[in-house]
Structure formats: structure tokens, C-alpha cells
Amino acid sequence: MFIINDRLKKVGSYVKYKRLADIGSDHAYLPIYLALNNKIDFAIAGEVVEGPHKSSIKNVADNNLSNTIECRKGSGLDVINLSDNIEVITICGMGGKLIADILETGKEKLKNKPQLILQPNVASNLVREKLQSLGYYIDEEDILEEDGHIYEIIVASSGNMELTEDEMQFGLYLPKKNNDVFQKKYNQELDKINYILNQISKSKNIDDKKVEELNQYRDKINNILLKKH
């Protein structure tokens, strides 16, 4: 049995279609897992670095999936051709800015509006902002913790949305779920804010504008964490 971590398993649970491109494929673990469980019948495992690319090729071959999964070396969505008829793209384990940049740089490869399953570990607001500008609608969001890191999962498909500033920052669905991991993430944010405010208060030249911004952000977090759904 081929085992992957809970984070990738959760990403895989949102895959709706049979033709996948996994960008920054982390040794092709996700495509292999999905192929072995008959959730996909074709995949591209994209890697920009030679080491992981070679590792992907070996892992795919070891699982007798060389006819199902193509390991391609290239940057971002460059590994996809429109003729591949990719129906779902996964990008996992990167910062939100990098994911947003990959989508922007490769937006020509999104013409057929494939399902997107994105898993930023920081700056998820930049991912939501990019999805909105590219004509995508967020269908689902999730948040989980693994090995001391908190990850968000954003699932999107073709459609229009106009997110508020708070929805961009905190998510469309995550504040409604308000689960333990969400609470933990933003309690950690509160700790950071309080630490910065404490440091600022010791300064001779206090930046009043910065203090006001931090206090507003702290109030927003407190209001969201206290809401019961």
C-alpha cells in the first residue's frame, strides 16, 4: 500500500476529475497515490529541480505507473500543454506569493478553466486575490496542521466572486467553520501582534499609524475567533 501524509491525502480528497497536473510534485507522491486509488487516469508530475524530478521518475517507475504519470521538468505551468486536456491542477506546500505568481505567469494554461486545488503555507490572501482576478470562484476551504506547520487548502473552479477584505484575509469558509486549527493559527497571530505592540511601546519614536493598524487587525481577529457558528 502506498502511503502519503494527511495533508496530501486531504488535497487528494478534493480532486474531482481524471486528468491531473501536480506542480512542484514533491517526488510525485500525490499523483501516485491518486493513480493507485483509481481517482485519476493521467497525470503530469512537474518539478523545476533536477533532484526531485529524478526522484519522481523513479517513484513512478517503482509503482508501475510510467504509462499513467509523466514526469516533466520545468517551471510552474510550463510543464502543461493545452493539448494535455488537464482538468485539475494541484499546487501544494508553497508560499501564497509563489502560488499566485505561478498562476499569473502560466494563466494561458488556464484557458480551459481546470479545477484548482491550492495549498499555501503562508499568505493565502494572495492566492484568493489571484483567483478572483483570474475568474475563479472558491468552492471550498480547509485548514490543517502537520509537523508543526499550519496549511490552508483552497479549492476553486470557474466563476466570478468579489471577496471582501476580510474574506480575502481570513477565507470565505474558514471563519464559518472556525475549527481548532483556525483558532490556533489566529491565536498565534494575536501573540505576534501583542509582541510587536509591546516592542513598539518601548521605542522612543512610536509609529502611531502602525499601532493603529495592528490594533485594528487584532480587533478583527478577536471578533472572528469569538463568533460561534
JSON list of C-alpha atoms in Angstrom, two decimals:
[
{"chain": "A", "resi": 1, "resn": "MET", "atom": "CA", "xyz": [0.00, 0.00, 0.00]},
{"chain": "A", "resi": 2, "resn": "PHE", "atom": "CA", "xyz": [1.32, 3.44, -0.97]},
{"chain": "A", "resi": 3, "resn": "ILE", "atom": "CA", "xyz": [1.11, 5.84, 1.98]},
{"chain": "A", "resi": 4, "resn": "ILE", "atom": "CA", "xyz": [1.17, 9.64, 1.85]},
{"chain": "A", "resi": 5, "resn": "ASN", "atom": "CA", "xyz": [0.78, 12.23, 4.60]},
{"chain": "A", "resi": 6, "resn": "ASP", "atom": "CA", "xyz": [-2.61, 13.51, 5.76]},
{"chain": "A", "resi": 7, "resn": "ARG", "atom": "CA", "xyz": [-2.02, 16.89, 4.14]},
{"chain": "A", "resi": 8, "resn": "LEU", "atom": "CA", "xyz": [-1.70, 15.45, 0.64]},
{"chain": "A", "resi": 9, "resn": "LYS", "atom": "CA", "xyz": [-4.46, 12.94, 1.33]},
{"chain": "A", "resi": 10, "resn": "LYS", "atom": "CA", "xyz": [-6.80, 15.83, 2.15]},
{"chain": "A", "resi": 11, "resn": "VAL", "atom": "CA", "xyz": [-5.78, 17.62, -1.06]},
{"chain": "A", "resi": 12, "resn": "GLY", "atom": "CA", "xyz": [-6.45, 14.40, -2.97]},
{"chain": "A", "resi": 13, "resn": "SER", "atom": "CA", "xyz": [-9.94, 14.14, -1.50]},
{"chain": "A", "resi": 14, "resn": "TYR", "atom": "CA", "xyz": [-10.93, 17.29, -3.41]},
{"chain": "A", "resi": 15, "resn": "VAL", "atom": "CA", "xyz": [-9.77, 16.01, -6.82]},
{"chain": "A", "resi": 16, "resn": "LYS", "atom": "CA", "xyz": [-12.92, 15.72, -8.95]},
{"chain": "A", "resi": 17, "resn": "TYR", "atom": "CA", "xyz": [-11.52, 14.86, -12.36]},
{"chain": "A", "resi": 18, "resn": "LYS", "atom": "CA", "xyz": [-9.33, 12.28, -14.09]},
{"chain": "A", "resi": 19, "resn": "ARG", "atom": "CA", "xyz": [-6.57, 14.33, -15.73]},
{"chain": "A", "resi": 20, "resn": "LEU", "atom": "CA", "xyz": [-4.24, 15.95, -13.19]},
{"chain": "A", "resi": 21, "resn": "ALA", "atom": "CA", "xyz": [-1.21, 18.23, -13.22]},
{"chain": "A", "resi": 22, "resn": "ASP", "atom": "CA", "xyz": [0.66, 18.38, -9.92]},
{"chain": "A", "resi": 23, "resn": "ILE", "atom": "CA", "xyz": [3.03, 21.35, -9.89]},
{"chain": "A", "resi": 24, "resn": "GLY", "atom": "CA", "xyz": [6.06, 21.12, -7.59]},
{"chain": "A", "resi": 25, "resn": "SER", "atom": "CA", "xyz": [5.14, 17.48, -7.24]},
{"chain": "A", "resi": 26, "resn": "ASP", "atom": "CA", "xyz": [7.29, 16.55, -4.23]},
{"chain": "A", "resi": 27, "resn": "HIS", "atom": "CA", "xyz": [8.53, 13.23, -5.66]},
{"chain": "A", "resi": 28, "resn": "ALA", "atom": "CA", "xyz": [5.16, 12.55, -7.39]},
{"chain": "A", "resi": 29, "resn": "TYR", "atom": "CA", "xyz": [3.60, 11.25, -4.17]},
{"chain": "A", "resi": 30, "resn": "LEU", "atom": "CA", "xyz": [0.14, 12.74, -4.79]},
{"chain": "A", "resi": 31, "resn": "PRO", "atom": "CA", "xyz": [-0.25, 11.58, -8.44]},
{"chain": "A", "resi": 32, "resn": "ILE", "atom": "CA", "xyz": [0.99, 8.08, -7.50]},
{"chain": "A", "resi": 33, "resn": "TYR", "atom": "CA", "xyz": [-1.47, 7.85, -4.59]},
{"chain": "A", "resi": 34, "resn": "LEU", "atom": "CA", "xyz": [-4.39, 9.03, -6.75]},
{"chain": "A", "resi": 35, "resn": "ALA", "atom": "CA", "xyz": [-3.49, 6.71, -9.64]},
{"chain": "A", "resi": 36, "resn": "LEU", "atom": "CA", "xyz": [-3.18, 3.68, -7.36]},
{"chain": "A", "resi": 37, "resn": "ASN", "atom": "CA", "xyz": [-6.61, 4.51, -5.91]},
{"chain": "A", "resi": 38, "resn": "ASN", "atom": "CA", "xyz": [-8.15, 4.89, -9.39]},
{"chain": "A", "resi": 39, "resn": "LYS", "atom": "CA", "xyz": [-9.01, 8.56, -8.86]},
{"chain": "A", "resi": 40, "resn": "ILE", "atom": "CA", "xyz": [-7.08, 9.68, -11.96]},
{"chain": "A", "resi": 41, "resn": "ASP", "atom": "CA", "xyz": [-6.13, 8.06, -15.25]},
{"chain": "A", "resi": 42, "resn": "PHE", "atom": "CA", "xyz": [-3.46, 10.58, -16.38]},
{"chain": "A", "resi": 43, "resn": "ALA", "atom": "CA", "xyz": [-1.11, 12.92, -14.53]},
{"chain": "A", "resi": 44, "resn": "ILE", "atom": "CA", "xyz": [1.79, 15.27, -15.07]},
{"chain": "A", "resi": 45, "resn": "ALA", "atom": "CA", "xyz": [4.24, 15.50, -12.18]},
{"chain": "A", "resi": 46, "resn": "GLY", "atom": "CA", "xyz": [6.02, 18.81, -12.66]},
{"chain": "A", "resi": 47, "resn": "GLU", "atom": "CA", "xyz": [9.33, 19.66, -10.99]},
{"chain": "A", "resi": 48, "resn": "VAL", "atom": "CA", "xyz": [11.74, 22.53, -11.63]},
{"chain": "A", "resi": 49, "resn": "VAL", "atom": "CA", "xyz": [14.68, 20.99, -9.71]},
{"chain": "A", "resi": 50, "resn": "GLU", "atom": "CA", "xyz": [16.65, 18.05, -11.11]},
{"chain": "A", "resi": 51, "resn": "GLY", "atom": "CA", "xyz": [16.86, 16.01, -7.86]},
{"chain": "A", "resi": 52, "resn": "PRO", "atom": "CA", "xyz": [13.12, 15.81, -7.14]},
{"chain": "A", "resi": 53, "resn": "HIS", "atom": "CA", "xyz": [12.45, 15.33, -10.87]},
{"chain": "A", "resi": 54, "resn": "LYS", "atom": "CA", "xyz": [14.67, 12.24, -10.96]},
{"chain": "A", "resi": 55, "resn": "SER", "atom": "CA", "xyz": [13.10, 11.02, -7.71]},
{"chain": "A", "resi": 56, "resn": "SER", "atom": "CA", "xyz": [9.63, 11.40, -9.27]},
{"chain": "A", "resi": 57, "resn": "ILE", "atom": "CA", "xyz": [10.66, 9.31, -12.29]},
{"chain": "A", "resi": 58, "resn": "LYS", "atom": "CA", "xyz": [11.99, 6.55, -10.01]},
{"chain": "A", "resi": 59, "resn": "ASN", "atom": "CA", "xyz": [8.92, 6.56, -7.75]},
{"chain": "A", "resi": 60, "resn": "VAL", "atom": "CA", "xyz": [6.55, 6.41, -10.71]},
{"chain": "A", "resi": 61, "resn": "ALA", "atom": "CA", "xyz": [8.50, 3.53, -12.28]},
{"chain": "A", "resi": 62, "resn": "ASP", "atom": "CA", "xyz": [8.69, 1.64, -8.96]},
{"chain": "A", "resi": 63, "resn": "ASN", "atom": "CA", "xyz": [4.88, 1.75, -8.81]},
{"chain": "A", "resi": 64, "resn": "ASN", "atom": "CA", "xyz": [4.47, 0.63, -12.45]},
{"chain": "A", "resi": 65, "resn": "LEU", "atom": "CA", "xyz": [2.76, 3.89, -13.39]},
{"chain": "A", "resi": 66, "resn": "SER", "atom": "CA", "xyz": [5.06, 5.17, -16.16]},
{"chain": "A", "resi": 67, "resn": "ASN", "atom": "CA", "xyz": [2.20, 4.84, -18.67]},
{"chain": "A", "resi": 68, "resn": "THR", "atom": "CA", "xyz": [-0.11, 6.93, -16.46]},
{"chain": "A", "resi": 69, "resn": "ILE", "atom": "CA", "xyz": [2.13, 9.61, -14.93]},
{"chain": "A", "resi": 70, "resn": "GLU", "atom": "CA", "xyz": [4.50, 11.74, -16.99]},
{"chain": "A", "resi": 71, "resn": "CYS", "atom": "CA", "xyz": [7.32, 13.38, -15.02]},
{"chain": "A", "resi": 72, "resn": "ARG", "atom": "CA", "xyz": [8.18, 16.67, -16.69]},
{"chain": "A", "resi": 73, "resn": "LYS", "atom": "CA", "xyz": [10.89, 19.13, -15.73]},
{"chain": "A", "resi": 74, "resn": "GLY", "atom": "CA", "xyz": [10.01, 22.81, -15.99]},
{"chain": "A", "resi": 75, "resn": "SER", "atom": "CA", "xyz": [8.94, 25.93, -14.15]},
{"chain": "A", "resi": 76, "resn": "GLY", "atom": "CA", "xyz": [5.36, 26.20, -12.91]},
{"chain": "A", "resi": 77, "resn": "LEU", "atom": "CA", "xyz": [2.66, 25.66, -15.52]},
{"chain": "A", "resi": 78, "resn": "ASP", "atom": "CA", "xyz": [5.27, 25.49, -18.31]},
{"chain": "A", "resi": 79, "resn": "VAL", "atom": "CA", "xyz": [5.10, 21.69, -17.95]},
{"chain": "A", "resi": 80, "resn": "ILE", "atom": "CA", "xyz": [1.48, 21.72, -19.20]},
{"chain": "A", "resi": 81, "resn": "ASN", "atom": "CA", "xyz": [0.33, 21.90, -22.82]},
{"chain": "A", "resi": 82, "resn": "LEU", "atom": "CA", "xyz": [-3.29, 22.77, -23.61]},
{"chain": "A", "resi": 83, "resn": "SER", "atom": "CA", "xyz": [-3.38, 19.56, -25.67]},
{"chain": "A", "resi": 84, "resn": "ASP", "atom": "CA", "xyz": [-2.90, 17.61, -22.41]},
{"chain": "A", "resi": 85, "resn": "ASN", "atom": "CA", "xyz": [-6.54, 18.47, -21.58]},
{"chain": "A", "resi": 86, "resn": "ILE", "atom": "CA", "xyz": [-5.70, 18.86, -17.91]},
{"chain": "A", "resi": 87, "resn": "GLU", "atom": "CA", "xyz": [-8.87, 19.00, -15.78]},
{"chain": "A", "resi": 88, "resn": "VAL", "atom": "CA", "xyz": [-7.39, 19.66, -12.34]},
{"chain": "A", "resi": 89, "resn": "ILE", "atom": "CA", "xyz": [-4.19, 21.38, -11.18]},
{"chain": "A", "resi": 90, "resn": "THR", "atom": "CA", "xyz": [-2.74, 20.93, -7.70]},
{"chain": "A", "resi": 91, "resn": "ILE", "atom": "CA", "xyz": [-0.04, 23.20, -6.24]},
{"chain": "A", "resi": 92, "resn": "CYS", "atom": "CA", "xyz": [0.94, 22.29, -2.68]},
{"chain": "A", "resi": 93, "resn": "GLY", "atom": "CA", "xyz": [3.40, 23.23, 0.03]},
{"chain": "A", "resi": 94, "resn": "MET", "atom": "CA", "xyz": [4.47, 26.65, -1.24]},
{"chain": "A", "resi": 95, "resn": "GLY", "atom": "CA", "xyz": [4.04, 30.22, -0.09]},
{"chain": "A", "resi": 96, "resn": "GLY", "atom": "CA", "xyz": [0.97, 32.09, -1.28]},
{"chain": "A", "resi": 97, "resn": "LYS", "atom": "CA", "xyz": [3.03, 34.60, -3.27]},
{"chain": "A", "resi": 98, "resn": "LEU", "atom": "CA", "xyz": [4.78, 31.85, -5.22]},
{"chain": "A", "resi": 99, "resn": "ILE", "atom": "CA", "xyz": [1.49, 30.07, -5.96]},
{"chain": "A", "resi": 100, "resn": "ALA", "atom": "CA", "xyz": [-0.06, 33.37, -7.12]},
{"chain": "A", "resi": 101, "resn": "ASP", "atom": "CA", "xyz": [2.99, 34.07, -9.31]},
{"chain": "A", "resi": 102, "resn": "ILE", "atom": "CA", "xyz": [2.80, 30.58, -10.87]},
{"chain": "A", "resi": 103, "resn": "LEU", "atom": "CA", "xyz": [-0.88, 31.11, -11.74]},
{"chain": "A", "resi": 104, "resn": "GLU", "atom": "CA", "xyz": [-0.26, 34.57, -13.17]},
{"chain": "A", "resi": 105, "resn": "THR", "atom": "CA", "xyz": [2.78, 33.54, -15.23]},
{"chain": "A", "resi": 106, "resn": "GLY", "atom": "CA", "xyz": [1.00, 30.46, -16.57]},
{"chain": "A", "resi": 107, "resn": "LYS", "atom": "CA", "xyz": [-2.51, 31.87, -16.93]},
{"chain": "A", "resi": 108, "resn": "GLU", "atom": "CA", "xyz": [-2.59, 30.95, -20.65]},
{"chain": "A", "resi": 109, "resn": "LYS", "atom": "CA", "xyz": [-2.62, 27.32, -19.45]},
{"chain": "A", "resi": 110, "resn": "LEU", "atom": "CA", "xyz": [-5.83, 28.04, -17.51]},
{"chain": "A", "resi": 111, "resn": "LYS", "atom": "CA", "xyz": [-7.92, 28.81, -20.62]},
{"chain": "A", "resi": 112, "resn": "ASN", "atom": "CA", "xyz": [-9.99, 25.65, -20.16]},
{"chain": "A", "resi": 113, "resn": "LYS", "atom": "CA", "xyz": [-10.59, 26.62, -16.51]},
{"chain": "A", "resi": 114, "resn": "PRO", "atom": "CA", "xyz": [-9.36, 23.44, -14.80]},
{"chain": "A", "resi": 115, "resn": "GLN", "atom": "CA", "xyz": [-10.25, 22.86, -11.16]},
{"chain": "A", "resi": 116, "resn": "LEU", "atom": "CA", "xyz": [-7.54, 24.34, -8.92]},
{"chain": "A", "resi": 117, "resn": "ILE", "atom": "CA", "xyz": [-6.55, 22.86, -5.56]},
{"chain": "A", "resi": 118, "resn": "LEU", "atom": "CA", "xyz": [-4.01, 25.12, -3.90]},
{"chain": "A", "resi": 119, "resn": "GLN", "atom": "CA", "xyz": [-2.32, 24.62, -0.57]},
{"chain": "A", "resi": 120, "resn": "PRO", "atom": "CA", "xyz": [-0.39, 27.68, 0.62]},
{"chain": "A", "resi": 121, "resn": "ASN", "atom": "CA", "xyz": [1.50, 27.56, 3.90]},
{"chain": "A", "resi": 122, "resn": "VAL", "atom": "CA", "xyz": [1.66, 31.37, 4.21]},
{"chain": "A", "resi": 123, "resn": "ALA", "atom": "CA", "xyz": [-0.02, 34.40, 2.57]},
{"chain": "A", "resi": 124, "resn": "SER", "atom": "CA", "xyz": [-3.19, 32.61, 1.49]},
{"chain": "A", "resi": 125, "resn": "ASN", "atom": "CA", "xyz": [-4.75, 36.07, 0.94]},
{"chain": "A", "resi": 126, "resn": "LEU", "atom": "CA", "xyz": [-2.55, 36.49, -2.15]},
{"chain": "A", "resi": 127, "resn": "VAL", "atom": "CA", "xyz": [-3.90, 33.22, -3.55]},
{"chain": "A", "resi": 128, "resn": "ARG", "atom": "CA", "xyz": [-7.52, 34.32, -3.06]},
{"chain": "A", "resi": 129, "resn": "GLU", "atom": "CA", "xyz": [-6.78, 37.68, -4.65]},
{"chain": "A", "resi": 130, "resn": "LYS", "atom": "CA", "xyz": [-5.23, 35.98, -7.69]},
{"chain": "A", "resi": 131, "resn": "LEU", "atom": "CA", "xyz": [-8.09, 33.51, -8.06]},
{"chain": "A", "resi": 132, "resn": "GLN", "atom": "CA", "xyz": [-10.57, 36.38, -8.10]},
{"chain": "A", "resi": 133, "resn": "SER", "atom": "CA", "xyz": [-8.63, 38.25, -10.80]},
{"chain": "A", "resi": 134, "resn": "LEU", "atom": "CA", "xyz": [-8.34, 35.09, -12.95]},
{"chain": "A", "resi": 135, "resn": "GLY", "atom": "CA", "xyz": [-12.09, 34.38, -12.99]},
{"chain": "A", "resi": 136, "resn": "TYR", "atom": "CA", "xyz": [-12.20, 31.66, -10.37]},
{"chain": "A", "resi": 137, "resn": "TYR", "atom": "CA", "xyz": [-14.65, 31.06, -7.55]},
{"chain": "A", "resi": 138, "resn": "ILE", "atom": "CA", "xyz": [-13.71, 29.38, -4.25]},
{"chain": "A", "resi": 139, "resn": "ASP", "atom": "CA", "xyz": [-15.80, 26.23, -3.74]},
{"chain": "A", "resi": 140, "resn": "GLU", "atom": "CA", "xyz": [-14.25, 25.00, -0.51]},
{"chain": "A", "resi": 141, "resn": "GLU", "atom": "CA", "xyz": [-11.53, 25.74, 2.03]},
{"chain": "A", "resi": 142, "resn": "ASP", "atom": "CA", "xyz": [-9.85, 23.64, 4.66]},
{"chain": "A", "resi": 143, "resn": "ILE", "atom": "CA", "xyz": [-7.15, 24.16, 7.25]},
{"chain": "A", "resi": 144, "resn": "LEU", "atom": "CA", "xyz": [-4.96, 21.56, 8.96]},
{"chain": "A", "resi": 145, "resn": "GLU", "atom": "CA", "xyz": [-1.78, 21.22, 10.97]},
{"chain": "A", "resi": 146, "resn": "GLU", "atom": "CA", "xyz": [1.03, 18.78, 10.19]},
{"chain": "A", "resi": 147, "resn": "ASP", "atom": "CA", "xyz": [4.54, 18.56, 11.66]},
{"chain": "A", "resi": 148, "resn": "GLY", "atom": "CA", "xyz": [4.14, 21.89, 13.43]},
{"chain": "A", "resi": 149, "resn": "HIS", "atom": "CA", "xyz": [3.04, 23.77, 10.31]},
{"chain": "A", "resi": 150, "resn": "ILE", "atom": "CA", "xyz": [-0.44, 25.06, 9.52]},
{"chain": "A", "resi": 151, "resn": "TYR", "atom": "CA", "xyz": [-1.65, 24.73, 5.94]},
{"chain": "A", "resi": 152, "resn": "GLU", "atom": "CA", "xyz": [-4.73, 26.04, 4.19]},
{"chain": "A", "resi": 153, "resn": "ILE", "atom": "CA", "xyz": [-6.37, 24.29, 1.24]},
{"chain": "A", "resi": 154, "resn": "ILE", "atom": "CA", "xyz": [-8.27, 26.39, -1.29]},
{"chain": "A", "resi": 155, "resn": "VAL", "atom": "CA", "xyz": [-10.41, 24.62, -3.90]},
{"chain": "A", "resi": 156, "resn": "ALA", "atom": "CA", "xyz": [-11.59, 26.72, -6.84]},
{"chain": "A", "resi": 157, "resn": "SER", "atom": "CA", "xyz": [-13.40, 26.39, -10.16]},
{"chain": "A", "resi": 158, "resn": "SER", "atom": "CA", "xyz": [-14.51, 28.70, -12.95]},
{"chain": "A", "resi": 159, "resn": "GLY", "atom": "CA", "xyz": [-16.73, 31.54, -11.73]},
{"chain": "A", "resi": 160, "resn": "ASN", "atom": "CA", "xyz": [-16.81, 35.11, -10.52]},
{"chain": "A", "resi": 161, "resn": "MET", "atom": "CA", "xyz": [-16.53, 36.34, -6.96]},
{"chain": "A", "resi": 162, "resn": "GLU", "atom": "CA", "xyz": [-15.98, 39.62, -5.17]},
{"chain": "A", "resi": 163, "resn": "LEU", "atom": "CA", "xyz": [-14.36, 38.97, -1.84]},
{"chain": "A", "resi": 164, "resn": "THR", "atom": "CA", "xyz": [-14.40, 41.50, 0.97]},
{"chain": "A", "resi": 165, "resn": "GLU", "atom": "CA", "xyz": [-11.10, 42.49, 2.55]},
{"chain": "A", "resi": 166, "resn": "ASP", "atom": "CA", "xyz": [-11.83, 40.16, 5.49]},
{"chain": "A", "resi": 167, "resn": "GLU", "atom": "CA", "xyz": [-12.74, 37.24, 3.21]},
{"chain": "A", "resi": 168, "resn": "MET", "atom": "CA", "xyz": [-9.51, 37.78, 1.31]},
{"chain": "A", "resi": 169, "resn": "GLN", "atom": "CA", "xyz": [-7.54, 37.71, 4.56]},
{"chain": "A", "resi": 170, "resn": "PHE", "atom": "CA", "xyz": [-9.30, 35.03, 6.61]},
{"chain": "A", "resi": 171, "resn": "GLY", "atom": "CA", "xyz": [-11.07, 32.99, 3.96]},
{"chain": "A", "resi": 172, "resn": "LEU", "atom": "CA", "xyz": [-14.56, 32.57, 2.58]},
{"chain": "A", "resi": 173, "resn": "TYR", "atom": "CA", "xyz": [-15.43, 29.44, 4.58]},
{"chain": "A", "resi": 174, "resn": "LEU", "atom": "CA", "xyz": [-12.73, 29.04, 7.25]},
{"chain": "A", "resi": 175, "resn": "PRO", "atom": "CA", "xyz": [-14.15, 31.67, 9.66]},
{"chain": "A", "resi": 176, "resn": "LYS", "atom": "CA", "xyz": [-17.55, 29.93, 9.47]},
{"chain": "A", "resi": 177, "resn": "LYS", "atom": "CA", "xyz": [-16.00, 26.58, 10.34]},
{"chain": "A", "resi": 178, "resn": "ASN", "atom": "CA", "xyz": [-13.83, 28.24, 13.00]},
{"chain": "A", "resi": 179, "resn": "ASN", "atom": "CA", "xyz": [-12.19, 24.91, 13.89]},
{"chain": "A", "resi": 180, "resn": "ASP", "atom": "CA", "xyz": [-9.38, 24.26, 16.37]},
{"chain": "A", "resi": 181, "resn": "VAL", "atom": "CA", "xyz": [-6.60, 24.73, 13.81]},
{"chain": "A", "resi": 182, "resn": "PHE", "atom": "CA", "xyz": [-8.08, 28.03, 12.60]},
{"chain": "A", "resi": 183, "resn": "GLN", "atom": "CA", "xyz": [-8.30, 29.17, 16.22]},
{"chain": "A", "resi": 184, "resn": "LYS", "atom": "CA", "xyz": [-4.69, 28.12, 16.82]},
{"chain": "A", "resi": 185, "resn": "LYS", "atom": "CA", "xyz": [-3.42, 29.95, 13.74]},
{"chain": "A", "resi": 186, "resn": "TYR", "atom": "CA", "xyz": [-5.03, 33.23, 14.70]},
{"chain": "A", "resi": 187, "resn": "ASN", "atom": "CA", "xyz": [-4.21, 32.95, 18.39]},
{"chain": "A", "resi": 188, "resn": "GLN", "atom": "CA", "xyz": [-0.58, 32.70, 17.22]},
{"chain": "A", "resi": 189, "resn": "GLU", "atom": "CA", "xyz": [-1.20, 35.82, 15.13]},
{"chain": "A", "resi": 190, "resn": "LEU", "atom": "CA", "xyz": [-2.52, 37.59, 18.23]},
{"chain": "A", "resi": 191, "resn": "ASP", "atom": "CA", "xyz": [0.65, 36.63, 20.13]},
{"chain": "A", "resi": 192, "resn": "LYS", "atom": "CA", "xyz": [2.77, 38.13, 17.32]},
{"chain": "A", "resi": 193, "resn": "ILE", "atom": "CA", "xyz": [0.72, 41.33, 17.26]},
{"chain": "A", "resi": 194, "resn": "ASN", "atom": "CA", "xyz": [0.93, 41.73, 21.03]},
{"chain": "A", "resi": 195, "resn": "TYR", "atom": "CA", "xyz": [4.69, 41.15, 20.93]},
{"chain": "A", "resi": 196, "resn": "ILE", "atom": "CA", "xyz": [5.17, 43.80, 18.22]},
{"chain": "A", "resi": 197, "resn": "LEU", "atom": "CA", "xyz": [2.95, 46.30, 20.05]},
{"chain": "A", "resi": 198, "resn": "ASN", "atom": "CA", "xyz": [4.95, 45.71, 23.22]},
{"chain": "A", "resi": 199, "resn": "GLN", "atom": "CA", "xyz": [8.22, 46.32, 21.35]},
{"chain": "A", "resi": 200, "resn": "ILE", "atom": "CA", "xyz": [6.82, 49.49, 19.74]},
{"chain": "A", "resi": 201, "resn": "SER", "atom": "CA", "xyz": [5.72, 50.82, 23.15]},
{"chain": "A", "resi": 202, "resn": "LYS", "atom": "CA", "xyz": [9.37, 50.68, 24.30]},
{"chain": "A", "resi": 203, "resn": "SER", "atom": "CA", "xyz": [10.53, 52.76, 21.35]},
{"chain": "A", "resi": 204, "resn": "LYS", "atom": "CA", "xyz": [11.32, 56.47, 21.66]},
{"chain": "A", "resi": 205, "resn": "ASN", "atom": "CA", "xyz": [9.63, 57.23, 18.33]},
{"chain": "A", "resi": 206, "resn": "ILE", "atom": "CA", "xyz": [6.28, 55.48, 18.30]},
{"chain": "A", "resi": 207, "resn": "ASP", "atom": "CA", "xyz": [4.70, 54.97, 14.87]},
{"chain": "A", "resi": 208, "resn": "ASP", "atom": "CA", "xyz": [1.06, 55.82, 15.65]},
{"chain": "A", "resi": 209, "resn": "LYS", "atom": "CA", "xyz": [-0.18, 54.67, 12.25]},
{"chain": "A", "resi": 210, "resn": "LYS", "atom": "CA", "xyz": [1.47, 51.25, 12.67]},
{"chain": "A", "resi": 211, "resn": "VAL", "atom": "CA", "xyz": [0.00, 50.92, 16.16]},
{"chain": "A", "resi": 212, "resn": "GLU", "atom": "CA", "xyz": [-3.48, 51.75, 14.84]},
{"chain": "A", "resi": 213, "resn": "GLU", "atom": "CA", "xyz": [-3.18, 49.18, 12.02]},
{"chain": "A", "resi": 214, "resn": "LEU", "atom": "CA", "xyz": [-2.06, 46.48, 14.43]},
{"chain": "A", "resi": 215, "resn": "ASN", "atom": "CA", "xyz": [-4.86, 47.27, 16.88]},
{"chain": "A", "resi": 216, "resn": "GLN", "atom": "CA", "xyz": [-7.44, 47.09, 14.06]},
{"chain": "A", "resi": 217, "resn": "TYR", "atom": "CA", "xyz": [-6.07, 43.75, 12.90]},
{"chain": "A", "resi": 218, "resn": "ARG", "atom": "CA", "xyz": [-6.13, 42.45, 16.49]},
{"chain": "A", "resi": 219, "resn": "ASP", "atom": "CA", "xyz": [-9.77, 43.55, 16.87]},
{"chain": "A", "resi": 220, "resn": "LYS", "atom": "CA", "xyz": [-10.74, 41.79, 13.63]},
{"chain": "A", "resi": 221, "resn": "ILE", "atom": "CA", "xyz": [-9.11, 38.55, 14.75]},
{"chain": "A", "resi": 222, "resn": "ASN", "atom": "CA", "xyz": [-10.75, 38.70, 18.17]},
{"chain": "A", "resi": 223, "resn": "ASN", "atom": "CA", "xyz": [-14.17, 39.28, 16.61]},
{"chain": "A", "resi": 224, "resn": "ILE", "atom": "CA", "xyz": [-13.76, 36.33, 14.21]},
{"chain": "A", "resi": 225, "resn": "LEU", "atom": "CA", "xyz": [-12.47, 33.97, 16.92]},
{"chain": "A", "resi": 226, "resn": "LEU", "atom": "CA", "xyz": [-15.36, 34.81, 19.24]},
{"chain": "A", "resi": 227, "resn": "LYS", "atom": "CA", "xyz": [-18.05, 34.13, 16.63]},
{"chain": "A", "resi": 228, "resn": "LYS", "atom": "CA", "xyz": [-19.95, 30.89, 17.13]},
{"chain": "A", "resi": 229, "resn": "HIS", "atom": "CA", "xyz": [-21.31, 29.17, 14.05]}
]
